[in-house]
PDB file of C-alpha atoms in Angstrom:
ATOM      1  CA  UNK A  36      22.580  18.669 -16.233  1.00  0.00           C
ATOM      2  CA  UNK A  37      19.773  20.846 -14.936  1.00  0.00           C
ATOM      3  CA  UNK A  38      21.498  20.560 -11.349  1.00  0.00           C
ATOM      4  CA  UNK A  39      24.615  21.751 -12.606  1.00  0.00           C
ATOM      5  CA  UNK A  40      22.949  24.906 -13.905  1.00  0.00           C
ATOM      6  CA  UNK A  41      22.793  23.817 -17.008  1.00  0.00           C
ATOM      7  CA  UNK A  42      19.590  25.657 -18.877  1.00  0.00           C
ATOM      8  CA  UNK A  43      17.736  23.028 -20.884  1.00  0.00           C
ATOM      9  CA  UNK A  44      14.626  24.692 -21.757  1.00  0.00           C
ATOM     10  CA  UNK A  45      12.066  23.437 -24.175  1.00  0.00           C
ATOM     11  CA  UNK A  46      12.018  19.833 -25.614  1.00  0.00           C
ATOM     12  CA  UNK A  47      15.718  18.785 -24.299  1.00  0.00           C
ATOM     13  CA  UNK A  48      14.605  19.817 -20.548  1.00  0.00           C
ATOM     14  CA  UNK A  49      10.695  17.623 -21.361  1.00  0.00           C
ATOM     15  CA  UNK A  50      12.712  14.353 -22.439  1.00  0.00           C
ATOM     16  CA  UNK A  51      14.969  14.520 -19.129  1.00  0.00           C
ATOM     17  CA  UNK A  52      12.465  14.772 -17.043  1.00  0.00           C
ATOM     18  CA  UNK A  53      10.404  12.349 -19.065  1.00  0.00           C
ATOM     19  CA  UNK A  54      13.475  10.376 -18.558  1.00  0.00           C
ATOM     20  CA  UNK A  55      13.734  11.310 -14.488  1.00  0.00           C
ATOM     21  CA  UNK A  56      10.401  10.021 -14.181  1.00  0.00           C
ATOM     22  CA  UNK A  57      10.592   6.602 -16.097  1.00  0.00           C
ATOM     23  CA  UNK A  58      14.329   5.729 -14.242  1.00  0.00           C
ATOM     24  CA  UNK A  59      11.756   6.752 -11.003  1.00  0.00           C
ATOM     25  CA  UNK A  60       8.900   4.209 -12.275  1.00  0.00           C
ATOM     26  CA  UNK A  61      11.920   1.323 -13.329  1.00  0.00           C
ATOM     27  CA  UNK A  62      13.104   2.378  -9.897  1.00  0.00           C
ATOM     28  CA  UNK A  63      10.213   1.257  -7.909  1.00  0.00           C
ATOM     29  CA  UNK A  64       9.741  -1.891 -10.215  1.00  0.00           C
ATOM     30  CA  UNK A  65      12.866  -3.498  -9.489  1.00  0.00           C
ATOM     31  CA  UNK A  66      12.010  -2.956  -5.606  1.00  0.00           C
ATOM     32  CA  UNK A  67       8.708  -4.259  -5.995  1.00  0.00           C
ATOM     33  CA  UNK A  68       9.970  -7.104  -7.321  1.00  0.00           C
ATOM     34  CA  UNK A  69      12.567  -7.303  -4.822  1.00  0.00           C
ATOM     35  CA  UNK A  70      10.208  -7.452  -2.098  1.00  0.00           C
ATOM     36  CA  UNK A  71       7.483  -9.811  -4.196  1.00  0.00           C
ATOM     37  CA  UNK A  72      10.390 -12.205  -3.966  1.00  0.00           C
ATOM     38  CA  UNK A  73      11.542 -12.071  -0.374  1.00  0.00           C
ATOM     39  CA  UNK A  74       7.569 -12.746   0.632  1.00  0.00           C
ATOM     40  CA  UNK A  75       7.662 -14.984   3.912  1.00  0.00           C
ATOM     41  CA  UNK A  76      11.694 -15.560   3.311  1.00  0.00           C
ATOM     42  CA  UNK A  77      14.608 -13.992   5.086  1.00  0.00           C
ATOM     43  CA  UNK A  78      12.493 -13.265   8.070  1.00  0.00           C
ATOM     44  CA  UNK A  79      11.820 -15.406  11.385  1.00  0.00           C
ATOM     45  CA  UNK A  80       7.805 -15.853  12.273  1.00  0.00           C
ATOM     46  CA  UNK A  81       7.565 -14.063  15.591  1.00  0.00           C
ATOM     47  CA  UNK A  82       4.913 -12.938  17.933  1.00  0.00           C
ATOM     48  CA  UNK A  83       4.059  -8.840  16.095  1.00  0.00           C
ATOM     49  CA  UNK A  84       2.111  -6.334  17.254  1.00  0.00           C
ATOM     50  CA  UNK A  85       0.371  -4.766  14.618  1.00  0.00           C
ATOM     51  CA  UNK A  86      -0.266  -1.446  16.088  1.00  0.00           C
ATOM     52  CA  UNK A  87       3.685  -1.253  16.847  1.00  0.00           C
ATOM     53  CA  UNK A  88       4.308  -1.777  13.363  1.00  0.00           C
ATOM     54  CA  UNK A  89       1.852   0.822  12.320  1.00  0.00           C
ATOM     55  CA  UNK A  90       3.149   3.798  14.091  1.00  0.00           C
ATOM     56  CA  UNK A  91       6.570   2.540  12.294  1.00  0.00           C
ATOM     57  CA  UNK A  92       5.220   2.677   8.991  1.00  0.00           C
ATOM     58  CA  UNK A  93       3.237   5.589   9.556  1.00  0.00           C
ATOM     59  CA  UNK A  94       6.186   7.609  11.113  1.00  0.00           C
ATOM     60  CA  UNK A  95       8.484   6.447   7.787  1.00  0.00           C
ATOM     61  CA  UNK A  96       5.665   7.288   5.358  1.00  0.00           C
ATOM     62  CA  UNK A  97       5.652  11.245   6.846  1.00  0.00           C
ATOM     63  CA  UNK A  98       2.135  11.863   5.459  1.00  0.00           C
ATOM     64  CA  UNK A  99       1.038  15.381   5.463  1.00  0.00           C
ATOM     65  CA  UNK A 100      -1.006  17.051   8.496  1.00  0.00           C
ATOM     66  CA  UNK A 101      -4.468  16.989   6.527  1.00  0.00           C
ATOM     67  CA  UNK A 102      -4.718  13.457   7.152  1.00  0.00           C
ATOM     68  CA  UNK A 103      -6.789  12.313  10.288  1.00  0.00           C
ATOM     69  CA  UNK A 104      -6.051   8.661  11.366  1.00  0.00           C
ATOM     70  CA  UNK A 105      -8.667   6.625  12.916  1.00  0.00           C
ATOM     71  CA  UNK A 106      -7.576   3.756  14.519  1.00  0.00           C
ATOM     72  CA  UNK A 107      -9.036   0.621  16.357  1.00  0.00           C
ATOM     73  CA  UNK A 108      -6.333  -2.030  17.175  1.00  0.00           C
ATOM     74  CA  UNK A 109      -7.807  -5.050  19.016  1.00  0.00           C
ATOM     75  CA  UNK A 110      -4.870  -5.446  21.594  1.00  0.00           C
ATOM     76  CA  UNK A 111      -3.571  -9.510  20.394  1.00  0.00           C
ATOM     77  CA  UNK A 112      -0.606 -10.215  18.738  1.00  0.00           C
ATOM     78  CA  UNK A 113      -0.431 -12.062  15.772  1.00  0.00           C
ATOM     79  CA  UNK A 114       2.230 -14.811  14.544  1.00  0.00           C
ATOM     80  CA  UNK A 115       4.040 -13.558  11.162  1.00  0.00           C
ATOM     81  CA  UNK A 116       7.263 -12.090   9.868  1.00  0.00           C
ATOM     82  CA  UNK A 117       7.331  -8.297  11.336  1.00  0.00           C
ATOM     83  CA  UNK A 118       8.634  -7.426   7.545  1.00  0.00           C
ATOM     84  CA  UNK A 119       5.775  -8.979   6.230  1.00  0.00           C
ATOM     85  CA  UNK A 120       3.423  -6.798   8.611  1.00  0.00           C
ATOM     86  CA  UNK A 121       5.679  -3.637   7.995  1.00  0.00           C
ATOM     87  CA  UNK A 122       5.473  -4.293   4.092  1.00  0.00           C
ATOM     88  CA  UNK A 123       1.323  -4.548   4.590  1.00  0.00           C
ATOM     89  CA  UNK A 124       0.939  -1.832   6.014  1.00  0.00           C
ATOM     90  CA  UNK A 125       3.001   0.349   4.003  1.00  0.00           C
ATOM     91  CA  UNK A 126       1.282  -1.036   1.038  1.00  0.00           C
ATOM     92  CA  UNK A 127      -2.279  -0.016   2.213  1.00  0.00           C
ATOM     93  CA  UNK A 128      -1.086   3.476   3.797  1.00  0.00           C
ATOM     94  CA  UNK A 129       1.116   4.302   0.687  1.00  0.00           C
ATOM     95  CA  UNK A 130      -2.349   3.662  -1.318  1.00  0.00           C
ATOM     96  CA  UNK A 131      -4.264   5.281   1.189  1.00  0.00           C
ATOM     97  CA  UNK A 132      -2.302   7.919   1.204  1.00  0.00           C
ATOM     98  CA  UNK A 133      -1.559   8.573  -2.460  1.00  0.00           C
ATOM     99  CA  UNK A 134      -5.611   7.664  -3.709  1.00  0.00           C
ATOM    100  CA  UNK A 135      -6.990   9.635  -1.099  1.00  0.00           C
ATOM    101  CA  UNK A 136      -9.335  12.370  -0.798  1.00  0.00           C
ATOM    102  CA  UNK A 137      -6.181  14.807  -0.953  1.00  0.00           C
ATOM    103  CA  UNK A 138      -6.713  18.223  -0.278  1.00  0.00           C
ATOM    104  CA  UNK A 139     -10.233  17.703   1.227  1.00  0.00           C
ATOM    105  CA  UNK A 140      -8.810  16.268   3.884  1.00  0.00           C
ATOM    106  CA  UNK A 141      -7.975  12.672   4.197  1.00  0.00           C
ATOM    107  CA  UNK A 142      -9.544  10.105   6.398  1.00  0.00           C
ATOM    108  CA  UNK A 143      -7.728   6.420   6.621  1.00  0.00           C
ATOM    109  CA  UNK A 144      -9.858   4.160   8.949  1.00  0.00           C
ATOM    110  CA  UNK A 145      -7.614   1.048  10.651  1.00  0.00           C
ATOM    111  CA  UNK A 146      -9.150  -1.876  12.545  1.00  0.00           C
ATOM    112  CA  UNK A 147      -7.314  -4.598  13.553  1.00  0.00           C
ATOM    113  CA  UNK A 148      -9.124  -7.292  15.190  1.00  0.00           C
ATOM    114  CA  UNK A 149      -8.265 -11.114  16.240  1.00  0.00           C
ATOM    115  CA  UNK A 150     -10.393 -14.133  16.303  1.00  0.00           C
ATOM    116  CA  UNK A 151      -8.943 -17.109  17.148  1.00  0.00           C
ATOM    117  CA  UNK A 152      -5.771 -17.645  14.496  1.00  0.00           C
ATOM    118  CA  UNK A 153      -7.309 -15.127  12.487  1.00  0.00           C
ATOM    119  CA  UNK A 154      -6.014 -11.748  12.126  1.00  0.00           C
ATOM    120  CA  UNK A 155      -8.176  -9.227  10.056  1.00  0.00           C
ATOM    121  CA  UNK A 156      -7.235  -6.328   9.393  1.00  0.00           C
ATOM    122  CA  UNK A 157      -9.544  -3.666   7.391  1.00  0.00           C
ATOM    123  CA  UNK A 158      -8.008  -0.042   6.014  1.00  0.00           C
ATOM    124  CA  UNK A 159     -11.015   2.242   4.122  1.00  0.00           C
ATOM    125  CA  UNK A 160     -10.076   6.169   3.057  1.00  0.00           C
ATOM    126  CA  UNK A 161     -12.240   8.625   1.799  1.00  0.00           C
ATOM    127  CA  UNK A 162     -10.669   8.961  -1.712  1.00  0.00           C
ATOM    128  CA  UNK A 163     -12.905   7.973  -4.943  1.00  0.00           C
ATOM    129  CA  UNK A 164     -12.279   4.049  -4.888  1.00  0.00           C
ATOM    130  CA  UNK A 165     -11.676   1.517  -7.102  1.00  0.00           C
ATOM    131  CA  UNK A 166     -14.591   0.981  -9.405  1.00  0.00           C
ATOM    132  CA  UNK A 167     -15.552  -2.448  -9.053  1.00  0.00           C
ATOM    133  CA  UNK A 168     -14.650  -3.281 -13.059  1.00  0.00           C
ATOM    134  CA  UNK A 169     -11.145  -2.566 -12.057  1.00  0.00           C
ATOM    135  CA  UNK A 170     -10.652  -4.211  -8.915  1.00  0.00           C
ATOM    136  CA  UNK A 171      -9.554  -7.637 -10.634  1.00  0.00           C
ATOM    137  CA  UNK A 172      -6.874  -5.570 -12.822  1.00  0.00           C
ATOM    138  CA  UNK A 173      -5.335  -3.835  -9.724  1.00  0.00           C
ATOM    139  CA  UNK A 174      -3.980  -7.372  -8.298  1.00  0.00           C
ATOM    140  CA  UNK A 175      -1.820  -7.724 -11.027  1.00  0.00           C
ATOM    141  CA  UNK A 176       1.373  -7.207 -11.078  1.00  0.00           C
ATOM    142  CA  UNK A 177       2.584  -3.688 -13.115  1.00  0.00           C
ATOM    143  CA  UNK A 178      -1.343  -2.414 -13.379  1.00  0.00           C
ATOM    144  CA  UNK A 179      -1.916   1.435 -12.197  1.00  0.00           C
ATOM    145  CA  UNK A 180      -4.933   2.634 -11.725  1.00  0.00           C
ATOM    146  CA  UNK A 181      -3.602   5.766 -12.397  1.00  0.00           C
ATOM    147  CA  UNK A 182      -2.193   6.585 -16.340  1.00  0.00           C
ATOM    148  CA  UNK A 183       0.896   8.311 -17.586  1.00  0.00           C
ATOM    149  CA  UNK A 184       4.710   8.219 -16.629  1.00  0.00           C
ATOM    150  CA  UNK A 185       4.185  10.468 -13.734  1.00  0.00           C
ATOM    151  CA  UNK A 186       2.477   8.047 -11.523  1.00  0.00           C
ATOM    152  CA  UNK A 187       4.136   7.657  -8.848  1.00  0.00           C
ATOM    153  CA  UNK A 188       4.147   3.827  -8.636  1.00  0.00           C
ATOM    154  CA  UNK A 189       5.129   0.226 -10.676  1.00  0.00           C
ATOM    155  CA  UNK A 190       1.807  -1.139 -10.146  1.00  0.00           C
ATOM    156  CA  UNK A 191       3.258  -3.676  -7.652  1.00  0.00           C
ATOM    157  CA  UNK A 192       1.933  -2.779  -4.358  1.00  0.00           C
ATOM    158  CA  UNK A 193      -1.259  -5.207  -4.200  1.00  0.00           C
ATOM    159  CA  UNK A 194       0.142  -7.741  -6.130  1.00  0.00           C
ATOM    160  CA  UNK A 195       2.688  -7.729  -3.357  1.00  0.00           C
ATOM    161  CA  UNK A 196      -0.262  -7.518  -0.596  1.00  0.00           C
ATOM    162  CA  UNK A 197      -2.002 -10.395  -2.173  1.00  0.00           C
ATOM    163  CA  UNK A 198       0.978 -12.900  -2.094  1.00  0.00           C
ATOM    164  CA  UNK A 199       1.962 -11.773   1.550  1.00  0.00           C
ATOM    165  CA  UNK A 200      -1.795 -12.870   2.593  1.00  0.00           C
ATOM    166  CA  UNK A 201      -1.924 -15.660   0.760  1.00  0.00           C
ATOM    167  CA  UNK A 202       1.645 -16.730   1.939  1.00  0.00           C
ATOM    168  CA  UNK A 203      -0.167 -16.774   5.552  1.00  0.00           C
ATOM    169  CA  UNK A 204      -3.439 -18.528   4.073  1.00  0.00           C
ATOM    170  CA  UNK A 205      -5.542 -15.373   3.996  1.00  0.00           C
ATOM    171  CA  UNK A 206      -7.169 -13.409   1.379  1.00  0.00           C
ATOM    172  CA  UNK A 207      -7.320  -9.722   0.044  1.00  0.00           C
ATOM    173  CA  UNK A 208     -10.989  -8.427  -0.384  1.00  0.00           C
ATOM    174  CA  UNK A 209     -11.353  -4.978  -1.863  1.00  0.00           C
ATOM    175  CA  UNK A 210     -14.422  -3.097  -1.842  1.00  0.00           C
ATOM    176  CA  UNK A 211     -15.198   0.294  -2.984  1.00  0.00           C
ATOM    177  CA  UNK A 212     -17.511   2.413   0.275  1.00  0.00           C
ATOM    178  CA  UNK A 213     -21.000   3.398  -1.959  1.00  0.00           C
ATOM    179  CA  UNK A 214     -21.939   5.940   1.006  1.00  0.00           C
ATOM    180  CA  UNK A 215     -19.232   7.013   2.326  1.00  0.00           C
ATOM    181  CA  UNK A 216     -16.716   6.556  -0.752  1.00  0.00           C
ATOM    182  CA  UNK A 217     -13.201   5.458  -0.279  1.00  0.00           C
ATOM    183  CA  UNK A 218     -12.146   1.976  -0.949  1.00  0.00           C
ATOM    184  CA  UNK A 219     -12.013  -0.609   2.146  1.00  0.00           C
ATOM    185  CA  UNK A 220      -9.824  -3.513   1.859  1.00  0.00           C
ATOM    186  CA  UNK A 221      -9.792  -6.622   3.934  1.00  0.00           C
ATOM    187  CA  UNK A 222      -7.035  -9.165   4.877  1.00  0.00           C
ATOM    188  CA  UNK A 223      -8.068 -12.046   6.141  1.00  0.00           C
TER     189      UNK A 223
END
């Protein structure tokens, strides 16, 4: 209504965007879900390059300018499904991005190394973290860190992350940076 011109003001206008914002939220559970279900299907295991994927993600996710990247990529493939690598990524960056230090300027830290078969891959910002009490709650599936219907997100994105890791036999550590703050999370 309020894009056809219509004037809603007052309590009609507050339930439709109350409304807009839980359709939003419903929204991004049903792709979450989605993509918790297509984990290591529907995709071929090829050689990736994870800095190739990156740049994708990065490039999709537009983030503002105020964002520096710092990036480290050790230069070895690694054997997975590229949408599992894309769907990583955008999981950590989206978080990144979104839990960030805002408009203090964000740092997001990448390193990607390879030793042997194993491919780890550590992302840190500069935001506040995840304080360590709630770092359990934030695997599971439809928990936000963050409270109300305007948060932006289903509370899938690292329930997601966990199962794609685990999928490949690896693990999800989270950490929250004491001196530097920021949270740091590990794939192994």
């Amino acid at each position: 209504l309020m894009a056809q011109g219509v004037d809603l003001a007052g309590e009609p206008s507050e339930i439709l965007s109350l409304m807009g914002a839980h359709a939003r939220r419903l929204d991004a559970m049903l792709a979450g879900l989605l993509a918790y279900s297509r984990v290591g299907r529907l995709q071929d295991i090829v050689t990736v390059e994870p800095q190739d994927v990156f740049k994708q993600v990065v490039s999709a996710l537009s983030p503002p300018e105020n964002v520096d990247f710092f990036c480290h990529f050790n230069p070895s493939a690694v054997q997975m499904g590229q949408a599992d690598v894309a769907k990583i990524f955008e999981i950590l960056l989206s978080n990144a991005l979104t839990h960030g230090a805002g408009d203090a300027g964000q740092r997001i830290e990448v390193t990607s190394c390879k030793s042997g078969d194993v491919w780890e891959l550590m992302i840190a910002d500069n935001g506040p973290g995840i304080p360590a009490e709630q770092i359990e709650n934030a695997m599971k599936p439809m928990q936000r860190l963050s409270a109300g219907a305007e948060a932006p997100s289903a509370g899938l994105g690292l329930f997601i992350l966990d199962r794609i890791v685990r999928h490949y036999g690896g693990e999800v550590v989270i950490e929250t940076r004491r001196r530097r703050g920021g949270c740091l999370v590990r794939l192994r």
